[in-house]
Coordinates of C-alpha atoms in Angstrom, one line a residue:
Chain A
M1 CA 48.3 87.7 157.9
A2 CA 49.8 89.0 161.1
D3 CA 48.6 92.6 160.5
E4 CA 44.9 91.6 160.1
A5 CA 44.2 91.0 163.8
P6 CA 45.5 94.3 165.1
F7 CA 43.4 96.3 162.8
Q8 CA 40.3 94.3 163.7
F9 CA 41.0 94.6 167.4
L10 CA 41.6 98.3 167.1
H11 CA 38.5 98.8 165.0
N12 CA 36.4 96.9 167.7
E13 CA 37.9 99.0 170.4
V14 CA 37.3 102.3 168.6
I15 CA 33.6 101.4 168.4
Q16 CA 33.5 100.4 172.0
Y17 CA 35.3 103.6 173.0
I18 CA 33.0 105.8 171.0
Y19 CA 29.8 104.1 172.3
K20 CA 31.0 104.0 175.9
S21 CA 32.2 107.6 176.0
A22 CA 28.9 108.8 174.5
D23 CA 26.8 106.9 177.1
S24 CA 27.4 109.5 179.8
G25 CA 26.0 112.5 177.9
E26 CA 23.9 111.7 174.9
T27 CA 22.6 108.3 173.8
E28 CA 21.9 109.4 170.3
N29 CA 22.9 106.7 167.9
G30 CA 23.3 108.7 164.8
R31 CA 25.9 110.9 166.4
N32 CA 28.2 107.9 167.2
I33 CA 27.8 106.6 163.7
S34 CA 28.8 109.9 162.1
R35 CA 31.8 110.1 164.5
L36 CA 33.0 106.7 163.2
E37 CA 32.3 107.7 159.7
N38 CA 34.3 110.9 160.0
M39 CA 37.2 108.9 161.4
G40 CA 37.1 106.6 158.4
F41 CA 36.9 109.6 156.1
R42 CA 40.3 111.0 157.3
V43 CA 41.9 107.6 157.2
G44 CA 40.6 107.0 153.7
Q45 CA 42.0 110.3 152.5
G46 CA 45.5 109.5 153.8
L47 CA 45.5 105.9 152.7
I48 CA 44.5 106.6 149.1
E49 CA 47.2 109.1 148.9
R50 CA 49.7 106.4 149.7
L51 CA 48.2 103.7 147.6
T52 CA 47.9 105.7 144.4
K53 CA 51.4 107.0 144.6
D54 CA 52.8 104.6 142.0
T55 CA 49.7 104.1 139.8
A56 CA 49.0 105.8 136.6
R57 CA 46.4 108.6 136.5
F58 CA 42.8 107.3 136.4
K59 CA 40.9 107.5 133.1
D60 CA 37.4 108.0 134.6
E61 CA 35.1 107.3 137.5
L62 CA 34.8 103.6 136.7
D63 CA 38.5 103.3 136.7
V64 CA 38.6 104.8 140.2
M65 CA 35.9 102.5 141.4
K66 CA 37.8 99.5 140.1
F67 CA 40.8 100.6 142.0
I68 CA 38.8 100.8 145.2
C69 CA 37.4 97.4 144.7
K70 CA 40.7 95.7 143.9
D71 CA 43.7 97.4 145.3
F72 CA 42.1 99.5 148.1
W73 CA 40.0 96.6 149.4
T74 CA 42.9 94.2 149.2
C75 CA 45.0 96.5 151.2
V76 CA 42.5 97.0 154.0
F77 CA 40.5 93.7 154.0
K78 CA 42.9 91.3 152.3
K79 CA 40.4 90.4 149.7
Q80 CA 38.7 92.0 146.7
I81 CA 35.1 93.1 146.4
D82 CA 33.1 90.1 145.1
N83 CA 30.8 92.0 142.9
L84 CA 30.7 95.6 141.5
R85 CA 27.6 96.8 139.8
T86 CA 26.7 100.1 138.3
N87 CA 23.8 101.8 136.5
H88 CA 26.3 104.0 134.7
Q89 CA 24.5 107.0 136.2
G90 CA 26.5 107.5 139.3
I91 CA 25.4 104.6 141.5
Y92 CA 27.7 101.8 142.3
V93 CA 27.0 98.8 144.4
L94 CA 30.0 97.0 145.9
Q95 CA 29.2 93.6 147.3
D96 CA 31.4 91.7 149.7
N97 CA 30.2 88.2 150.5
K98 CA 32.4 87.8 153.5
F99 CA 33.1 91.2 155.0
R100 CA 35.9 90.9 157.4
L101 CA 34.7 93.3 160.0
L102 CA 31.5 91.3 160.4
G103 CA 33.3 88.0 160.4
Q104 CA 33.6 87.9 164.2
L105 CA 29.8 88.3 164.7
S106 CA 27.4 85.5 164.7
A107 CA 26.0 84.8 161.3
G108 CA 22.4 84.6 162.4
K109 CA 19.9 87.4 162.8
Q110 CA 20.7 87.9 166.5
Y111 CA 23.2 90.7 166.1
L112 CA 21.8 92.3 162.9
E113 CA 20.9 95.5 164.7
Q114 CA 24.5 95.8 165.8
A115 CA 25.8 95.7 162.3
P116 CA 25.6 99.4 161.4
K117 CA 28.2 100.5 163.8
Y118 CA 30.7 97.9 162.4
L119 CA 30.1 99.4 158.9
A120 CA 30.3 103.1 159.6
F121 CA 34.0 103.3 159.6
T122 CA 34.3 101.5 156.3
C123 CA 31.7 103.8 154.7
G124 CA 33.8 106.7 155.7
L125 CA 36.9 105.0 154.5
V126 CA 35.4 104.7 151.0
R127 CA 34.0 108.2 151.0
G128 CA 37.3 109.7 152.1
A129 CA 39.2 107.8 149.5
L130 CA 36.9 108.9 146.7
S131 CA 36.8 112.5 147.9
N132 CA 40.5 112.7 147.8
L133 CA 40.5 111.4 144.2
G134 CA 38.1 114.2 143.3
V135 CA 34.8 112.2 143.4
K136 CA 32.2 113.5 145.8
S137 CA 29.9 110.7 147.0
I138 CA 27.5 109.4 149.6
V139 CA 28.3 105.9 150.9
T140 CA 25.7 103.8 152.6
A141 CA 25.9 100.1 153.7
E142 CA 23.3 97.4 154.1
V143 CA 23.3 93.9 155.5
S144 CA 20.7 91.3 154.9
I145 CA 22.6 88.0 155.8
M146 CA 25.4 88.5 158.2
P147 CA 28.9 88.3 156.8
A148 CA 27.8 89.5 153.4
C149 CA 27.2 93.2 153.0
K150 CA 26.6 95.8 150.2
F151 CA 28.0 99.3 150.0
Q152 CA 26.1 101.7 147.8
V153 CA 28.1 104.6 146.5
M154 CA 26.1 107.5 145.1
I155 CA 28.2 110.0 143.2
Q156 CA 27.3 113.6 143.8
K157 CA 27.3 115.5 140.5
T158 CA 28.3 119.1 140.9
Chain B
M1 CA 86.3 125.2 139.5
R2 CA 83.9 127.9 139.0
L3 CA 82.3 126.2 136.1
T4 CA 81.6 122.9 137.9
A5 CA 80.0 124.8 140.7
R6 CA 77.8 126.6 138.3
S7 CA 76.7 123.5 136.4
R8 CA 75.7 121.8 139.6
N9 CA 73.6 124.8 140.5
T10 CA 71.7 124.8 137.3
N11 CA 70.4 121.3 138.0
M12 CA 68.6 122.6 141.0
A13 CA 65.3 124.2 141.3
V14 CA 64.8 127.9 141.8
C15 CA 61.2 127.5 142.9
I16 CA 59.1 124.6 144.1
A17 CA 55.3 124.9 144.6
V18 CA 52.6 122.5 145.7
I19 CA 49.1 123.5 144.5
A20 CA 45.9 122.0 145.9
K21 CA 43.1 120.3 144.0
E22 CA 41.1 123.5 144.0
N23 CA 44.1 125.4 142.6
Y24 CA 45.2 127.4 145.6
P25 CA 48.8 127.2 146.8
L26 CA 49.6 124.7 149.7
Y27 CA 53.3 125.4 149.6
I28 CA 55.6 127.7 147.7
R29 CA 59.2 128.2 148.2
S30 CA 61.7 130.1 146.0
V31 CA 65.2 131.2 146.1
P32 CA 65.4 134.6 147.8
T33 CA 65.5 137.3 145.1
Q34 CA 64.2 140.8 144.8
N35 CA 61.0 139.7 143.2
E36 CA 59.6 136.6 144.7
L37 CA 56.2 137.6 143.4
K38 CA 57.5 136.8 139.9
F39 CA 57.7 133.2 140.9
H40 CA 54.2 133.1 142.2
Y41 CA 53.2 134.5 138.9
T42 CA 55.2 132.0 137.0
V43 CA 53.7 129.1 138.9
H44 CA 50.2 130.5 138.6
T45 CA 50.5 130.8 134.8
S46 CA 51.7 127.2 134.5
L47 CA 48.5 125.9 136.0
D48 CA 46.6 126.3 132.7
V49 CA 49.1 124.1 130.9
V50 CA 48.8 121.5 133.7
E51 CA 45.0 121.6 133.3
E52 CA 45.4 121.2 129.6
K53 CA 47.6 118.2 130.0
I54 CA 45.4 116.5 132.5
S55 CA 42.2 116.9 130.4
A56 CA 44.0 115.6 127.3
V57 CA 43.9 112.1 128.9
G58 CA 42.2 109.6 126.7
K59 CA 42.1 111.8 123.7
S60 CA 45.8 111.5 122.7
L61 CA 47.0 108.4 120.9
G62 CA 49.6 107.3 123.3
D63 CA 48.5 106.3 126.7
Q64 CA 50.0 109.2 128.6
R65 CA 48.6 108.7 132.0
E66 CA 51.8 109.1 133.9
L67 CA 51.9 111.4 136.9
Y68 CA 54.9 113.2 135.6
L69 CA 53.7 115.8 133.1
G70 CA 57.1 116.8 131.8
L71 CA 58.2 120.2 130.6
L72 CA 55.4 122.7 130.8
Y73 CA 56.7 125.9 129.3
P74 CA 59.8 127.9 129.1
T75 CA 59.6 131.6 130.2
E76 CA 62.0 134.2 129.6
D77 CA 63.1 136.5 132.4
Y78 CA 64.7 139.7 131.3
K79 CA 64.9 141.2 134.7
L80 CA 67.9 139.4 136.1
K81 CA 70.4 140.0 133.3
P82 CA 69.3 142.7 131.0
N83 CA 71.5 141.6 128.1
I84 CA 71.2 137.8 128.2
L85 CA 67.9 136.1 128.1
N86 CA 67.6 134.0 131.2
W87 CA 65.3 131.0 130.6
R88 CA 63.3 129.4 133.3
T89 CA 61.8 126.1 132.6
R90 CA 58.8 124.8 134.4
Y91 CA 58.1 121.1 135.0
G92 CA 54.8 119.7 136.2
Y93 CA 53.6 116.7 138.1
V94 CA 50.1 115.8 139.3
T95 CA 49.1 113.3 141.9
N96 CA 46.1 111.1 141.7
S97 CA 44.4 113.4 144.2
K98 CA 44.9 116.2 141.7
V99 CA 47.5 118.0 143.7
K100 CA 50.0 119.7 141.4
F101 CA 53.7 120.1 141.9
V102 CA 55.5 122.7 139.9
I103 CA 59.3 123.0 139.8
V104 CA 60.9 125.9 138.1
V105 CA 64.6 125.4 137.1
D106 CA 67.1 127.8 135.7
S107 CA 68.0 126.5 132.4
S108 CA 70.6 128.9 131.1
N109 CA 72.4 125.7 130.1
T110 CA 70.6 122.6 129.0
S111 CA 72.6 120.1 131.0
L112 CA 69.7 118.9 133.1
R113 CA 68.2 115.6 132.2
D114 CA 64.6 114.4 132.4
N115 CA 65.6 111.7 134.8
E116 CA 66.8 114.1 137.4
I117 CA 63.6 116.1 137.3
R118 CA 61.7 112.9 137.5
S119 CA 63.5 111.8 140.6
M120 CA 63.0 115.2 142.2
F121 CA 59.3 114.9 141.7
R122 CA 59.4 111.4 143.1
K123 CA 61.1 112.6 146.3
L124 CA 58.6 115.4 146.6
H125 CA 55.7 113.1 146.1
N126 CA 56.9 110.7 148.7
S127 CA 57.4 113.4 151.2
F128 CA 54.0 114.9 150.4
T129 CA 52.4 111.5 151.0
D130 CA 54.0 111.4 154.5
V131 CA 52.5 114.8 155.2
M132 CA 49.1 113.7 154.1
C133 CA 49.2 110.7 156.3
N134 CA 50.2 112.7 159.3
P135 CA 47.1 112.7 161.5
F136 CA 47.9 116.1 162.8
H137 CA 47.8 117.6 159.3
N138 CA 44.5 118.8 158.1
P139 CA 44.1 118.1 154.4
G140 CA 43.7 121.3 152.5
D141 CA 45.8 123.3 154.9
P142 CA 49.1 124.9 154.0
I143 CA 52.0 122.5 154.5
Q144 CA 54.1 123.3 157.6
S145 CA 56.0 120.0 157.9
K146 CA 59.7 120.4 158.7
A147 CA 60.5 117.1 157.0
F148 CA 58.9 118.4 153.8
D149 CA 60.8 121.6 154.2
G150 CA 64.0 119.7 154.5
I151 CA 63.4 117.7 151.3
V152 CA 62.6 120.9 149.4
S153 CA 65.7 122.7 150.7
G154 CA 67.8 119.9 149.4
M155 CA 66.5 120.5 145.9
M156 CA 66.8 124.2 145.9
V157 CA 69.7 126.2 144.5
Q158 CA 72.1 126.7 147.3
T159 CA 72.8 130.4 147.7
G160 CA 75.7 131.9 149.6

């Protein structure tokens, strides 16, 4: 319980920092998002290395995704993904009904346009974790009603 | 006296290598001999066996999904002692991120136990994880960590 708050505060500050430091030069939004995403990517890579240290080798892609939904999510967000869906052709949708990083934002529509910057880091986190496990992917997020959000993972076939 | 010293040595590795996901070496360290290239070759040739063992997942009857791959292959090395065959045994280990560890041990006597090798890999993996989580380390770059170096040195045959 005690370690939840620092992560949330740090995450908020990182966003603030990136957006503030960018204000002087360029105001381009996509640039900031990708900076956050890249940060998440590196963190995800390291984190998954530590988390999978004592687990058995994964059978297949689905096995990896399940690990992300359960263990990985629990480690970072103290809860599991509520719903995992797949079309068995490389697209996975991870639904979190009460995403912790959006928990502090008003549940209405008021701050909906602010949501993407609170999701970018997590997108990177998932992409980094998957890439280190040998699964190349593109991760996008969408929000329709505030604390709930969906992450779509598209596996890149090589 | 001489015998005990020798049997301790044979439990230690003569070469330890870390190989990246894309099969290029991240780290390789061997006891200083005339032909260190030989060790590179030995490690390189064991990659096929590692690959084989990884891809066998799901096909075999027993659920062999452990990270520790066990004994890979013994190689004979005529060079060191022309009369006596000097066997080198290679053990493999693969992390979930597909990074491979290979340990080559001198097995002129068969006193070493599986457990010991296992715990060596365990230590190596722990240290490797620390390296990966170091924000100054760039994943995919050769390992230059002193802590990791120290762990490896502790497992190598002490010369001199």
